[in-house]
Amino acid sequence: MITDLISRRIRRGCRVRAHSLSFLCLVGALALPQHLFARQGQGLSEVEDAYTLPPEMIREFFNRDKNYATLNNMGPDGNHFIVPLVTELSTLERMSQVTYRLAMLELRPKVDRLWHLDTFGVYGLQVYSLADRTFRDISLPDDAFVSDMTWSPEGSQIAFLLHLANRTEVWTADVATGRTRRLSDAPVMATIATRSQVRGMITSRMLQWTPNGTVITLLVPGDRGAEPARNPIPASPLIRRTRDEPTPTRTLPFLLKDEHDKSLFVHYTRSQVAELTRGRRPRLIGEPAMYESISLSPDGQYLLTQQVVEPFSFITSYQGFAGRTEVMDLEGNVLAVLDEQELREKARSGRDDDRDDAAPRELSWRPDGVGVSFLQRGPGESDSASEEDESRGDRIMLLAPPFAMDQAQVIARSEDPLEDLQYSPDGAYAFATVSHDDEDALAAFDLSSAEPARHLIVDFYDPEDVTQLPGELFARQTSNGISYAVVSTDGGAVYLHGDGLKDDFKPQPFIDRVGLTDGETTRIFEGPKETFDRPLAALDDDFNR
């Protein structure tokens, strides 16, 4: 019935002035400028400039609360879950604010945050207790959105970014009472590092809890100054130079256009790492940079940072700009540069990343706290970095303090390429996807042995055949976003989960238990054919609940 009402309303509008406004017919569902339609018996000069709203029935439909509880963001206590309340509606006032579009980054300059964090998203939070079967509302200011919800290590608090009318701040919520408090009134730089996703609750890249209960984040630098002014007088002709080699690129709607755009990009992405403690001034860490992410080590002593660095480009998005990965201590001293990524202007295809073949990959903290883990191609028998040298293989590397890359240790080897590296929580096992002849397998490496051998716990399969996919390794994340594979309490099995697509492409989500020694697979959950049942969270490491 609602569809019929919308269709009739659109047809009525189109009939009135179809000779000149047929291209506007699609906007008729929610609100139409009244000057588009001449009332019967009136001339065009008498038409009022206003919006024509749809009938109350349709307005009520679009304003209904569409939220339902999805229990997929479980706290460290295994009992409480964050439940976001999301709206996809906005207002003309919010949508009309000044927006800069720079190298595929859409931001609001007045508030230093992403465009969509200023228009719609998470407007409320609840905490659900599985033990009590109750919801508790988190108290939030009116007309504000939140993002980057992050559990404290013990699960008693939640830190989040609160996007207010004039700035973004870090706030915390008490899980037991729902009470919220401002952690600091220092303005946050919520542009290239913020997490804007609300479904799936991806862990924040710019809110990190320390063991002392403080929060490390990215602030607007105190010395930033005013926005760079555009010189209306051109300093030169507008010049574009082609590259020496063919450079296939995607068609992107808004890129950097000139040097002033470059200056604006730096102005609204350069941030200051700082530690926030309630009742104290922020403690600044290191120098401002264009940080894309910060990750605190499990022992709380070091930060693994990713930055955007110059040179920039006029033909690709900021995600293709040059980058740098560093380790620094909490005094701001840069201890090591782990990777320097050059400008990437070519469109990526498949697994080819157009990078130095010997560059470190998947740099991250190991969950057991012994250092930084990464993947790297081996030197090969000829000690060359040639792709044609099939003897090179892949290596799992460990970089312990003081993080000198020339002292990185090889902890396991594979004759075939590896990706999607994960560890058990105690670091006893490493897991990775192995690729060979366009097929994949899942390998386990027992790191307790002197020479950890590659042991396939899932044999090679065709990743293009979606009906035969064995599933992905079931992993969790710490409150600060360090990922680890879930291992059974007896240490003998891991778990795979997948969509379970059948020959008719209907899904039956599943969870399999896979033995680490024999690869024996036991299905412990499979959704029925008649309904769609998808596992959201394992309440214990043996998947009994």
Coordinates of C-alpha atoms in Angstrom, one line a residue:
M1 CA 0.0 0.0 0.0
I2 CA 2.8 2.4 0.8
T3 CA 4.5 1.7 -2.5
D4 CA 1.2 2.5 -4.3
L5 CA 0.8 5.8 -2.4
I6 CA 4.4 6.8 -3.3
S7 CA 3.9 5.8 -6.9
R8 CA 0.6 7.7 -7.2
R9 CA 2.2 10.8 -5.6
I10 CA 5.0 10.7 -8.1
R11 CA 2.7 10.2 -11.0
R12 CA 0.5 13.2 -9.9
G13 CA 3.6 15.4 -9.7
C14 CA 4.9 14.3 -13.0
R15 CA 1.6 14.9 -14.8
V16 CA 1.5 18.5 -13.7
R17 CA 4.7 19.6 -15.4
A18 CA 5.9 16.6 -17.2
H19 CA 7.0 18.7 -20.2
S20 CA 9.9 20.3 -18.2
L21 CA 10.4 18.4 -14.9
S22 CA 10.2 14.7 -15.7
F23 CA 13.7 14.3 -14.5
L24 CA 12.7 15.3 -11.0
C25 CA 10.0 12.7 -10.5
L26 CA 12.2 10.4 -8.5
V27 CA 12.4 12.8 -5.5
G28 CA 8.7 12.6 -4.8
A29 CA 8.8 10.0 -2.1
L30 CA 9.6 12.0 1.0
A31 CA 9.7 15.7 0.5
L32 CA 9.2 17.8 -2.7
P33 CA 9.7 21.5 -3.1
Q34 CA 6.2 22.9 -3.5
H35 CA 7.3 25.3 -6.3
L36 CA 7.7 22.3 -8.6
F37 CA 3.9 21.8 -8.7
A38 CA 1.2 24.4 -9.7
R39 CA -1.9 24.0 -7.7
Q40 CA -5.1 23.5 -9.7
G41 CA -6.5 26.8 -10.9
Q42 CA -3.3 28.7 -10.0
G43 CA -0.6 30.1 -12.3
L44 CA 3.1 29.5 -11.7
S45 CA 3.6 33.0 -10.3
E46 CA 1.3 32.1 -7.4
V47 CA 3.1 28.9 -6.3
E48 CA 4.6 29.0 -2.8
D49 CA 8.3 28.1 -2.3
A50 CA 8.0 25.3 0.4
Y51 CA 8.3 21.6 0.8
T52 CA 5.4 19.3 0.2
L53 CA 5.4 16.5 2.7
P54 CA 4.0 13.0 2.0
P55 CA 0.9 11.9 3.9
E56 CA 1.2 11.2 7.6
M57 CA 1.1 7.5 7.0
I58 CA 4.3 7.5 4.9
R59 CA 6.0 9.9 7.3
E60 CA 5.2 7.6 10.2
F61 CA 6.6 4.7 8.3
F62 CA 10.0 6.3 7.7
N63 CA 10.3 7.6 11.3
R64 CA 9.7 4.2 12.9
D65 CA 12.5 2.9 15.1
K66 CA 14.2 0.1 13.0
N67 CA 16.7 -0.9 15.6
Y68 CA 16.9 -4.3 17.1
A69 CA 19.5 -5.8 19.4
T70 CA 22.4 -7.6 17.7
L71 CA 24.6 -9.2 20.3
N72 CA 27.9 -9.3 18.5
N73 CA 30.0 -6.9 20.5
M74 CA 30.7 -8.8 23.7
G75 CA 32.6 -7.2 26.5
P76 CA 35.7 -8.9 28.1
D77 CA 33.5 -10.2 31.0
G78 CA 31.5 -12.4 28.6
N79 CA 28.3 -11.0 29.9
H80 CA 27.7 -7.5 28.6
F81 CA 27.1 -6.4 25.0
I82 CA 27.1 -3.0 23.4
V83 CA 23.9 -2.4 21.4
P84 CA 24.0 0.7 19.2
L85 CA 20.9 2.6 18.2
V86 CA 21.3 3.8 14.6
T87 CA 19.4 6.2 12.4
E88 CA 19.9 6.6 8.7
L89 CA 17.8 9.8 8.6
S90 CA 19.2 13.3 8.8
T91 CA 18.0 16.9 8.5
L92 CA 18.5 19.6 5.9
E93 CA 20.4 21.7 8.5
R94 CA 22.9 18.9 9.1
M95 CA 23.2 18.0 5.4
S96 CA 23.8 21.7 4.4
Q97 CA 26.9 22.3 6.5
V98 CA 30.2 23.1 4.7
T99 CA 31.9 19.9 3.6
Y100 CA 35.4 19.5 2.1
R101 CA 36.0 16.6 -0.3
L102 CA 39.8 16.0 -0.5
A103 CA 41.3 12.8 -2.1
M104 CA 38.1 10.8 -1.4
L105 CA 38.1 12.1 2.2
E106 CA 34.8 13.9 3.1
L107 CA 35.1 16.0 6.2
R108 CA 33.5 18.8 8.1
P109 CA 36.1 21.5 8.6
K110 CA 34.2 23.3 11.5
V111 CA 34.3 20.1 13.6
D112 CA 37.3 18.1 12.4
R113 CA 35.4 14.9 11.6
L114 CA 34.1 12.8 8.8
W115 CA 31.0 14.1 6.9
H116 CA 28.8 11.2 7.8
L117 CA 29.7 11.3 11.5
D118 CA 28.1 14.7 11.4
T119 CA 24.9 13.8 9.7
F120 CA 23.6 10.4 10.8
G121 CA 24.7 7.2 12.5
V122 CA 24.7 6.0 16.2
Y123 CA 22.6 8.3 18.2
G124 CA 22.2 6.1 21.3
L125 CA 23.8 3.2 23.2
Q126 CA 22.5 0.4 25.3
V127 CA 24.3 -2.3 27.3
Y128 CA 22.7 -5.7 27.4
S129 CA 23.4 -8.1 30.3
L130 CA 23.1 -11.7 29.3
A131 CA 22.9 -12.9 32.9
D132 CA 20.1 -10.5 33.8
R133 CA 18.4 -10.5 30.4
T134 CA 18.1 -6.7 30.8
F135 CA 19.0 -3.6 28.8
R136 CA 20.5 -0.5 30.3
D137 CA 20.5 2.9 28.5
I138 CA 23.7 4.8 28.3
S139 CA 23.0 8.5 29.0
L140 CA 24.1 10.7 26.1
P141 CA 23.6 14.4 25.3
D142 CA 20.8 15.2 22.8
D143 CA 21.6 15.8 19.1
A144 CA 24.9 14.0 19.2
F145 CA 26.3 10.9 17.5
V146 CA 28.9 8.4 18.7
S147 CA 31.5 6.2 17.2
D148 CA 34.6 4.1 18.0
M149 CA 33.0 2.3 21.0
T150 CA 35.9 0.6 22.9
W151 CA 35.7 -1.7 25.9
S152 CA 38.1 -1.2 28.8
P153 CA 40.3 -4.2 29.5
E154 CA 38.2 -5.5 32.4
G155 CA 34.9 -4.6 30.7
S156 CA 33.6 -2.1 33.4
Q157 CA 33.7 0.9 31.1
I158 CA 33.3 1.9 27.4
A159 CA 35.3 4.7 25.8
F160 CA 33.8 6.4 22.7
L161 CA 34.0 9.4 20.5
L162 CA 31.1 11.8 21.1
H163 CA 30.4 14.0 18.1
L164 CA 29.0 17.2 19.5
A165 CA 27.7 20.3 17.6
N166 CA 31.1 22.1 17.8
R167 CA 33.7 19.4 18.3
T168 CA 34.4 15.7 19.0
E169 CA 35.5 14.6 22.5
V170 CA 36.4 11.4 24.2
W171 CA 33.8 10.2 26.8
T172 CA 33.4 7.1 28.9
A173 CA 30.4 5.2 30.1
D174 CA 30.0 3.1 33.3
V175 CA 28.5 -0.3 32.3
A176 CA 26.9 -0.9 35.7
T177 CA 25.1 2.4 35.9
G178 CA 24.9 3.8 32.4
R179 CA 26.4 7.1 33.6
T180 CA 28.6 8.9 31.1
R181 CA 31.3 11.5 31.7
R182 CA 33.6 13.6 29.6
L183 CA 37.2 12.2 29.8
S184 CA 38.6 15.4 28.4
D185 CA 37.3 18.6 26.6
A186 CA 40.3 18.5 24.2
P187 CA 39.0 18.4 20.6
V188 CA 39.7 15.2 18.8
M189 CA 40.8 14.8 15.1
A190 CA 38.2 12.4 13.9
T191 CA 39.0 12.1 10.2
I192 CA 41.3 9.5 8.7
A193 CA 41.7 7.4 11.8
T194 CA 38.1 7.2 13.1
R195 CA 36.0 4.1 12.7
S196 CA 32.6 5.1 11.2
Q197 CA 31.2 1.6 10.8
V198 CA 28.3 0.8 13.1
R199 CA 27.3 -2.7 12.0
G200 CA 29.8 -5.2 13.0
M201 CA 31.3 -2.9 15.6
I202 CA 34.9 -2.8 14.3
T203 CA 37.4 -2.0 17.0
S204 CA 38.7 1.6 17.1
R205 CA 42.0 2.6 15.6
M206 CA 42.3 5.8 17.6
L207 CA 41.0 4.9 21.1
Q208 CA 43.4 2.7 23.1
W209 CA 43.0 1.8 26.8
T210 CA 46.2 1.6 28.9
P211 CA 46.7 -0.8 31.8
N212 CA 46.4 2.2 34.1
G213 CA 42.8 3.0 32.9
T214 CA 43.8 6.1 30.8
V215 CA 43.0 6.4 27.1
I216 CA 45.3 7.3 24.3
T217 CA 43.8 9.1 21.3
L218 CA 44.4 11.6 18.5
L219 CA 43.8 15.3 19.2
V220 CA 43.7 18.4 17.1
P221 CA 47.2 19.8 17.4
G222 CA 47.4 22.9 19.7
D223 CA 49.7 24.6 17.2
R224 CA 47.6 24.0 14.2
G225 CA 46.6 27.6 13.5
A226 CA 44.1 28.9 11.1
E227 CA 43.0 27.1 7.9
P228 CA 45.3 27.8 5.0
A229 CA 43.9 30.5 2.9
R230 CA 43.5 30.1 -0.9
N231 CA 45.5 32.6 -3.0
P232 CA 43.0 33.8 -5.7
I233 CA 46.0 34.7 -7.9
P234 CA 47.3 31.6 -9.7
A235 CA 51.1 31.1 -9.3
S236 CA 51.3 29.2 -12.6
P237 CA 49.3 27.5 -15.3
L238 CA 47.4 24.4 -14.3
I239 CA 49.8 21.6 -15.4
R240 CA 49.3 17.8 -15.3
R241 CA 52.1 15.5 -16.3
T242 CA 51.6 11.9 -17.4
R243 CA 53.7 9.1 -15.9
D244 CA 56.6 7.4 -17.7
E245 CA 54.7 4.1 -17.7
P246 CA 51.0 3.3 -18.1
T247 CA 49.2 3.9 -14.8
P248 CA 45.7 2.4 -14.8
T249 CA 43.6 4.1 -12.1
R250 CA 40.1 4.0 -10.9
T251 CA 37.7 6.8 -11.7
L252 CA 37.2 8.7 -8.5
P253 CA 34.8 11.6 -8.0
F254 CA 36.8 14.0 -5.9
L255 CA 40.6 14.1 -5.8
L256 CA 43.1 16.8 -4.8
K257 CA 43.1 19.5 -7.4
D258 CA 46.0 21.9 -6.5
E259 CA 48.5 22.8 -3.9
H260 CA 45.9 24.5 -1.7
D261 CA 43.9 21.2 -1.5
K262 CA 47.1 19.5 -0.4
S263 CA 47.5 22.1 2.4
L264 CA 43.9 21.6 3.5
F265 CA 44.4 17.8 3.6
V266 CA 47.3 18.1 5.9
H267 CA 45.5 20.7 8.0
Y268 CA 42.5 18.4 8.6
T269 CA 44.4 15.1 9.0
R270 CA 47.5 16.0 11.1
S271 CA 46.9 15.0 14.7
Q272 CA 48.6 14.7 18.0
V273 CA 48.9 11.5 20.0
A274 CA 47.9 12.2 23.6
E275 CA 47.1 10.3 26.8
L276 CA 43.9 11.4 28.5
T277 CA 43.3 11.2 32.3
R278 CA 40.2 12.5 33.8
G279 CA 40.8 15.8 35.7
R280 CA 44.2 16.4 34.1
R281 CA 45.5 18.1 31.0
P282 CA 46.3 15.8 28.0
R283 CA 49.8 14.4 28.1
L284 CA 51.2 14.8 24.6
I285 CA 53.2 11.9 23.0
G286 CA 55.6 12.6 20.2
E287 CA 55.1 15.1 17.4
P288 CA 52.0 15.6 15.3
A289 CA 51.6 13.6 12.1
M290 CA 48.9 12.3 9.8
Y291 CA 48.1 9.2 11.8
E292 CA 45.8 6.6 10.3
S293 CA 46.0 4.3 13.3
I294 CA 47.6 3.8 16.7
S295 CA 47.8 0.4 18.4
L296 CA 49.1 0.0 22.0
S297 CA 51.2 -3.1 22.8
P298 CA 49.7 -5.7 25.2
D299 CA 52.2 -4.6 27.9
G300 CA 51.2 -0.9 27.5
Q301 CA 54.7 0.3 26.8
Y302 CA 54.8 0.9 23.0
L303 CA 52.7 2.3 20.2
L304 CA 52.6 0.8 16.7
T305 CA 51.5 3.7 14.4
Q306 CA 50.6 4.1 10.8
Q307 CA 50.9 7.5 9.1
V308 CA 50.2 9.1 5.8
V309 CA 53.2 10.9 4.5
E310 CA 54.0 13.0 1.4
P311 CA 54.2 12.8 -1.6
F312 CA 50.5 13.1 -2.4
S313 CA 48.9 12.6 -5.8
F314 CA 46.3 14.2 -8.0
I315 CA 45.1 10.9 -9.5
T316 CA 44.4 8.6 -6.5
S317 CA 42.7 8.7 -3.2
Y318 CA 44.6 9.3 0.1
Q319 CA 44.6 5.6 0.7
G320 CA 47.2 5.4 -2.1
F321 CA 49.4 8.1 -0.7
A322 CA 52.8 7.2 0.8
G323 CA 52.8 5.8 4.3
R324 CA 55.1 4.9 7.2
T325 CA 54.8 2.4 10.0
E326 CA 56.7 3.1 13.2
V327 CA 57.1 2.0 16.8
M328 CA 57.4 4.6 19.5
D329 CA 57.4 4.5 23.3
L330 CA 54.9 6.4 25.4
E331 CA 57.4 9.3 25.8
G332 CA 57.1 9.9 22.1
N333 CA 60.5 8.6 21.1
V334 CA 60.5 6.9 17.7
L335 CA 62.3 3.6 18.3
A336 CA 62.1 2.1 14.8
V337 CA 60.7 2.7 11.3
L338 CA 59.3 -0.7 10.3
D339 CA 58.0 0.0 6.8
E340 CA 57.9 2.9 4.4
Q341 CA 55.3 2.5 1.7
E342 CA 55.7 4.5 -1.6
L343 CA 53.0 6.4 -3.4
R344 CA 50.6 3.8 -5.0
E345 CA 48.7 5.2 -8.0
K346 CA 48.0 2.1 -9.9
A347 CA 44.6 0.3 -9.3
R348 CA 45.1 -2.9 -7.4
S349 CA 44.0 -6.2 -8.8
G350 CA 43.5 -9.3 -6.8
R351 CA 46.3 -10.0 -4.4
D352 CA 48.8 -8.0 -6.3
D353 CA 49.5 -4.9 -4.2
D354 CA 52.2 -3.3 -6.5
R355 CA 54.6 -3.2 -3.5
D356 CA 58.2 -4.2 -2.9
D357 CA 58.1 -8.0 -2.9
A358 CA 60.4 -8.1 0.1
A359 CA 58.4 -5.5 2.2
P360 CA 57.0 -6.6 5.6
R361 CA 53.3 -7.5 5.5
E362 CA 50.5 -7.7 8.1
L363 CA 52.5 -5.8 10.8
S364 CA 50.7 -6.2 14.2
W365 CA 51.3 -6.9 17.8
R366 CA 51.4 -10.5 18.9
P367 CA 48.7 -11.2 21.4
D368 CA 51.2 -12.8 23.9
G369 CA 53.1 -9.5 24.1
V370 CA 56.5 -10.7 22.9
G371 CA 56.7 -8.1 20.0
V372 CA 55.6 -7.2 16.5
S373 CA 54.7 -10.0 14.1
F374 CA 54.8 -9.8 10.3
L375 CA 55.1 -11.8 7.1
Q376 CA 58.0 -11.5 4.7
R377 CA 59.2 -13.2 1.6
G378 CA 62.5 -15.1 2.0
P379 CA 65.8 -14.1 0.2
G380 CA 65.9 -17.3 -1.9
E381 CA 68.9 -19.5 -2.7
S382 CA 70.4 -16.9 -5.0
D383 CA 70.0 -14.2 -2.3
S384 CA 68.0 -12.1 -4.7
A385 CA 64.6 -10.5 -4.4
S386 CA 63.4 -11.7 -7.8
E387 CA 59.8 -13.0 -8.0
E388 CA 61.0 -15.7 -10.3
D389 CA 63.1 -17.3 -7.6
E390 CA 60.6 -20.0 -6.4
S391 CA 62.9 -21.1 -3.6
R392 CA 62.2 -17.9 -1.6
G393 CA 59.0 -19.0 0.1
D394 CA 57.4 -17.0 2.9
R395 CA 58.4 -16.4 6.5
I396 CA 56.7 -15.6 9.8
M397 CA 58.8 -13.0 11.6
L398 CA 59.1 -11.7 15.1
L399 CA 60.4 -8.3 16.0
A400 CA 61.2 -7.9 19.7
P401 CA 62.3 -4.7 21.5
P402 CA 64.2 -2.6 20.6
F403 CA 62.6 -3.3 17.3
A404 CA 65.5 -3.1 14.9
M405 CA 64.4 -4.6 11.6
D406 CA 67.8 -6.2 10.9
Q407 CA 67.4 -8.2 14.1
A408 CA 63.9 -9.7 13.3
Q409 CA 63.8 -13.4 13.9
V410 CA 62.4 -16.1 11.6
I411 CA 60.1 -18.2 13.6
A412 CA 58.5 -20.3 10.9
R413 CA 58.8 -20.9 7.1
S414 CA 56.5 -21.9 4.3
E415 CA 57.4 -22.8 0.7
D416 CA 54.2 -21.2 -0.4
P417 CA 52.8 -17.6 0.1
L418 CA 51.0 -16.9 3.4
E419 CA 48.3 -14.4 4.4
D420 CA 45.8 -13.8 7.2
L421 CA 48.2 -14.5 10.0
Q422 CA 46.8 -15.2 13.4
Y423 CA 48.1 -16.5 16.7
S424 CA 46.7 -18.4 19.7
P425 CA 46.3 -16.1 22.7
D426 CA 49.4 -17.6 24.4
G427 CA 51.5 -17.5 21.2
A428 CA 52.0 -21.3 21.1
Y429 CA 50.5 -21.6 17.6
A430 CA 50.5 -19.5 14.5
F431 CA 47.8 -19.9 11.8
A432 CA 47.8 -18.7 8.2
T433 CA 46.2 -19.2 4.8
V434 CA 48.5 -20.9 2.4
S435 CA 48.2 -20.4 -1.4
H436 CA 49.4 -22.7 -4.1
D437 CA 48.4 -23.1 -7.7
D438 CA 45.2 -21.0 -7.2
E439 CA 44.1 -23.1 -4.3
D440 CA 44.1 -22.2 -0.5
A441 CA 44.6 -24.2 2.6
L442 CA 44.8 -23.5 6.4
A443 CA 48.1 -24.2 8.0
A444 CA 49.1 -24.4 11.7
F445 CA 52.6 -23.9 13.0
D446 CA 53.5 -25.3 16.4
L447 CA 55.9 -22.5 17.7
S448 CA 57.0 -24.6 20.7
S449 CA 59.3 -26.7 18.4
A450 CA 62.7 -25.6 17.4
E451 CA 61.8 -25.7 13.7
P452 CA 58.0 -25.3 13.4
A453 CA 56.8 -27.3 10.5
R454 CA 53.8 -26.3 8.3
H455 CA 50.9 -28.6 9.2
L456 CA 47.8 -28.3 7.0
I457 CA 44.7 -28.6 9.2
V458 CA 42.4 -27.8 6.2
D459 CA 43.6 -29.2 2.9
F460 CA 43.8 -27.3 -0.3
Y461 CA 40.5 -26.1 -1.8
D462 CA 39.3 -23.9 -4.6
P463 CA 38.5 -20.5 -3.1
E464 CA 36.3 -19.6 -6.1
D465 CA 33.8 -22.4 -5.4
V466 CA 31.7 -20.8 -2.7
T467 CA 29.8 -24.0 -2.0
Q468 CA 33.0 -25.7 -0.9
L469 CA 34.5 -23.1 1.3
P470 CA 35.6 -24.6 4.7
G471 CA 35.1 -21.3 6.6
E472 CA 37.3 -18.8 8.2
L473 CA 39.3 -19.1 11.4
F474 CA 37.2 -17.9 14.4
A475 CA 39.0 -15.1 16.0
R476 CA 38.4 -12.5 18.8
Q477 CA 39.9 -9.1 19.5
T478 CA 41.2 -7.6 22.7
S479 CA 39.6 -4.3 23.8
N480 CA 42.4 -2.5 21.9
G481 CA 41.8 -4.5 18.7
I482 CA 44.6 -7.1 18.8
S483 CA 43.3 -10.2 17.1
Y484 CA 43.8 -13.8 18.2
A485 CA 42.4 -17.2 17.2
V486 CA 40.1 -18.9 19.7
V487 CA 41.6 -22.2 20.9
S488 CA 39.7 -24.8 22.9
T489 CA 40.5 -25.1 26.6
D490 CA 42.4 -28.3 26.1
G491 CA 44.6 -26.6 23.5
G492 CA 43.7 -29.2 20.9
A493 CA 41.4 -27.5 18.5
V494 CA 40.4 -24.3 16.7
Y495 CA 37.1 -23.3 15.1
L496 CA 36.0 -22.3 11.6
H497 CA 32.8 -20.4 10.8
G498 CA 31.2 -19.7 7.4
D499 CA 28.0 -19.0 5.5
G500 CA 27.5 -22.6 4.4
L501 CA 26.2 -21.8 0.9
K502 CA 24.6 -24.9 -0.7
D503 CA 24.1 -25.8 -4.4
D504 CA 21.0 -23.6 -4.5
F505 CA 23.1 -20.8 -2.9
K506 CA 20.9 -20.7 0.2
P507 CA 23.1 -20.2 3.3
Q508 CA 23.3 -22.5 6.3
P509 CA 25.8 -20.8 8.6
F510 CA 28.0 -23.3 10.5
I511 CA 30.8 -23.7 13.0
D512 CA 33.3 -26.5 12.8
R513 CA 35.8 -27.7 15.4
V514 CA 39.1 -28.7 13.8
G515 CA 41.8 -30.7 15.6
L516 CA 45.2 -29.2 15.5
T517 CA 47.1 -32.5 15.3
D518 CA 44.9 -34.6 13.0
G519 CA 42.8 -32.0 11.2
E520 CA 39.6 -33.9 12.2
T521 CA 36.5 -31.8 11.6
T522 CA 33.4 -31.9 13.8
R523 CA 30.4 -29.8 13.0
I524 CA 29.1 -28.3 16.3
F525 CA 26.6 -25.9 14.8
E526 CA 24.6 -25.6 11.5
G527 CA 21.7 -23.4 10.8
P528 CA 18.4 -25.0 9.7
K529 CA 17.2 -24.9 6.1
E530 CA 14.0 -23.1 6.9
T531 CA 15.4 -20.1 8.7
F532 CA 18.6 -18.1 8.8
D533 CA 20.4 -18.6 12.0
R534 CA 23.9 -16.9 12.2
P535 CA 26.2 -17.4 15.2
L536 CA 27.2 -14.0 16.7
A537 CA 29.4 -14.7 19.7
A538 CA 31.0 -17.7 21.4
L539 CA 30.4 -17.4 25.2
D540 CA 33.2 -19.9 26.0
D541 CA 36.3 -21.2 24.3
D542 CA 34.8 -24.7 23.8
F543 CA 31.7 -23.2 22.1
N544 CA 29.3 -24.9 24.5
R545 CA 27.2 -21.7 24.5

